[in-house]
């Protein structure tokens, strides 16, 4: 169980990250695109699934720690209470549970956004950031949290943008322009925090990365590069085209956003996998 | 500019990705050491912080060995564990089996030996 790749943990990481990103993106989209599709119901559903996924994550970690096939409640409680990553997962669990139980009134829009943020930022403590200490550790955790929030606001909103484009919403050009602005800021934050995290990682890894790990990292790199290219195409080519050739632009945007989502899912898969790989392998 | 962009793209690819596993960096007594007298406690130091409450260390030794105590954190060092050796510690080969959960959630385990010559 230990040291080898635990596919169940990879799967639950993938589900947890994906649901947290999707919930945050939907909650964010609902604040800057009130003319767009209402996402409150989806945020609730995804938050309920996120809470279940995080429970599964805690259970699998309890199984790992106790080295048993099925952990006892005490094993899971030990993870949840005595480790920093366990406490972070409990924060995610609480935020997602409150979100799932909350009303769907438009008046709760900003509360939903705050809760969705609280359900993704603690993932900074689940992984390399957990080993950080002191001021430098605080900076690393801040960078990771900002990285996660920006990814969520950007990529999690894509399904809602797609819906708006496909439904031929009359205000879709204004909506695309608003998304372009928010998404552009998010991409800059993702790049900026990514550089910061890289600096920490290079110091921590000491250049001791194995070929298997590097190959997986490069595969993720290819998908991330694809994401950035698609985002640039949407923002700088297809959105302006919507003014001149609405139908042509709509079809191209639909294809492009669908592709962007598939690429994002693939990149997320590699993130979930990388987190479980031994960097020296 | 091109280098800056490349660095940025690499950074995004790597962000949050390189999570290390806790490897045994050093032990006291050292791995494979032959020593004249057993120490009062073992100290295991790992390549990253470990969750002491979820770490297990067992020690087996020659007949008459009193066994190992509970795993304790090493004061001021989140990467180290201390395990008391309950006397007596007669001459012979000792095997230490460790299983630790690192602060980044990964579990690793291993074994090493040392010998007390007496």
Coordinates of C-alpha atoms in Angstrom, one line a residue, chain A residues 105-256:
Chain A
X105 CA -31.1 32.9 -3.2
X106 CA -29.2 35.3 -5.4
X107 CA -28.6 37.3 -2.2
X108 CA -26.2 34.6 -1.1
X109 CA -24.1 35.0 -4.2
X110 CA -21.0 36.4 -2.4
X111 CA -21.4 34.1 0.5
X112 CA -21.4 31.2 -2.0
X113 CA -18.2 32.6 -3.6
X114 CA -16.5 32.9 -0.2
X115 CA -17.5 29.4 0.8
X116 CA -16.3 28.0 -2.5
X117 CA -13.0 29.8 -2.0
X118 CA -12.8 28.3 1.5
X119 CA -13.4 24.9 0.0
X120 CA -10.4 25.1 -2.4
X121 CA -7.7 27.3 -0.7
X122 CA -7.0 24.8 2.2
X123 CA -5.7 22.2 -0.5
X124 CA -2.5 24.3 -0.3
X125 CA -1.8 22.5 3.0
X126 CA -2.4 19.1 1.4
X127 CA 0.9 18.4 -0.4
X128 CA 4.3 20.0 -0.6
X129 CA 3.1 23.2 1.1
X130 CA 2.5 21.2 4.3
X131 CA 6.3 20.8 4.8
X132 CA 6.8 24.5 4.8
X133 CA 7.7 26.4 8.0
X134 CA 8.4 29.9 9.1
X135 CA 8.0 33.0 6.9
X136 CA 9.1 31.2 3.7
X137 CA 6.5 28.5 4.4
X138 CA 3.8 31.1 4.9
X139 CA 4.7 32.7 1.5
X140 CA 4.7 29.3 -0.2
X141 CA 1.3 28.5 1.3
X142 CA 0.0 31.9 0.2
X143 CA 1.2 31.3 -3.3
X144 CA -0.3 27.8 -3.5
X145 CA -3.7 29.1 -2.2
X146 CA -3.7 32.0 -4.7
X147 CA -2.8 29.5 -7.4
X148 CA -5.7 27.2 -6.6
X149 CA -8.2 30.1 -6.3
X150 CA -7.1 31.6 -9.7
X151 CA -7.3 28.1 -11.4
X152 CA -10.8 27.6 -9.9
X153 CA -12.2 31.0 -10.9
X154 CA -10.7 30.6 -14.5
X155 CA -11.3 26.9 -15.4
X156 CA -14.3 26.3 -13.2
X157 CA -16.3 28.9 -15.1
X158 CA -15.8 27.3 -18.5
X159 CA -18.9 25.1 -18.4
X160 CA -21.0 28.2 -17.7
X161 CA -19.4 30.2 -20.4
X162 CA -20.0 27.3 -22.8
X163 CA -23.7 27.3 -21.8
X164 CA -24.0 31.0 -22.4
X165 CA -22.4 30.7 -25.8
X166 CA -24.4 27.7 -26.9
X167 CA -27.7 29.2 -25.8
X168 CA -27.1 32.2 -27.9
X169 CA -27.7 34.5 -24.9
X170 CA -28.2 38.1 -26.3
X171 CA -25.6 39.5 -23.8
X172 CA -23.0 36.8 -24.6
X173 CA -20.5 39.2 -26.0
X174 CA -20.5 41.4 -22.9
X175 CA -20.3 38.2 -20.8
X176 CA -17.4 36.9 -22.9
X177 CA -15.6 40.2 -22.4
X178 CA -16.2 40.1 -18.7
X179 CA -14.9 36.5 -18.5
X180 CA -12.0 37.6 -20.7
X181 CA -11.1 40.2 -18.1
X182 CA -11.5 37.9 -15.1
X183 CA -9.9 35.0 -16.8
X184 CA -7.0 37.2 -18.0
X185 CA -6.3 38.3 -14.4
X186 CA -6.5 34.7 -13.3
X187 CA -4.0 33.5 -15.9
X188 CA -1.6 36.2 -14.7
X189 CA -2.0 35.1 -11.1
X190 CA -1.6 31.4 -12.1
X191 CA 1.6 32.3 -14.0
X192 CA 2.9 34.6 -11.2
X193 CA 2.2 32.2 -8.4
X194 CA 3.5 29.3 -10.5
X195 CA 6.9 31.0 -10.8
X196 CA 7.0 31.6 -7.1
X197 CA 6.1 27.9 -6.3
X198 CA 8.8 26.8 -8.9
X199 CA 11.4 28.7 -7.0
X200 CA 10.5 26.9 -3.7
X201 CA 10.4 23.6 -5.5
X202 CA 13.7 24.0 -7.2
X203 CA 15.3 24.7 -3.8
X204 CA 13.5 21.8 -2.1
X205 CA 14.1 19.2 -4.9
X206 CA 17.7 20.2 -5.4
X207 CA 17.5 19.0 -9.0
X208 CA 17.0 15.5 -7.9
X209 CA 14.0 14.6 -10.1
X210 CA 13.7 11.1 -11.7
X211 CA 12.9 10.4 -15.4
X212 CA 9.5 9.0 -14.7
X213 CA 8.5 12.0 -12.7
X214 CA 9.9 14.4 -15.2
X215 CA 8.1 12.7 -18.1
X216 CA 4.8 13.0 -16.2
X217 CA 5.5 16.6 -15.4
X218 CA 6.3 17.3 -19.1
X219 CA 3.0 15.7 -20.1
X220 CA 1.2 18.0 -17.8
X221 CA 3.2 20.9 -19.2
X222 CA 1.9 20.1 -22.7
X223 CA -1.7 20.2 -21.5
X224 CA -1.1 23.5 -19.6
X225 CA 0.5 25.0 -22.7
X226 CA -2.5 23.9 -24.7
X227 CA -4.8 25.6 -22.1
X228 CA -3.0 28.8 -22.4
X229 CA -3.1 28.7 -26.2
X230 CA -6.8 28.0 -26.2
X231 CA -7.5 30.8 -23.7
X232 CA -5.5 33.2 -25.9
X233 CA -7.4 32.1 -29.0
X234 CA -10.8 32.6 -27.2
X235 CA -9.8 36.0 -25.8
X236 CA -8.0 37.6 -28.7
X237 CA -9.5 36.1 -31.7
X238 CA -12.9 34.5 -31.2
X239 CA -14.4 37.0 -28.8
X240 CA -13.8 40.0 -31.2
X241 CA -15.0 37.8 -34.1
X242 CA -18.4 37.5 -32.4
X243 CA -19.1 41.2 -33.3
X244 CA -18.4 40.6 -37.0
X245 CA -19.5 37.0 -37.6
X246 CA -21.7 35.9 -34.7
X247 CA -22.7 32.5 -35.9
X248 CA -19.2 31.5 -37.1
X249 CA -17.7 32.8 -33.9
X250 CA -20.3 31.0 -31.8
X251 CA -19.5 27.6 -33.4
X252 CA -15.8 28.1 -33.1
X253 CA -16.1 29.3 -29.5
X254 CA -18.2 26.2 -28.7
X255 CA -15.6 23.9 -30.1
X256 CA -12.7 25.8 -28.4

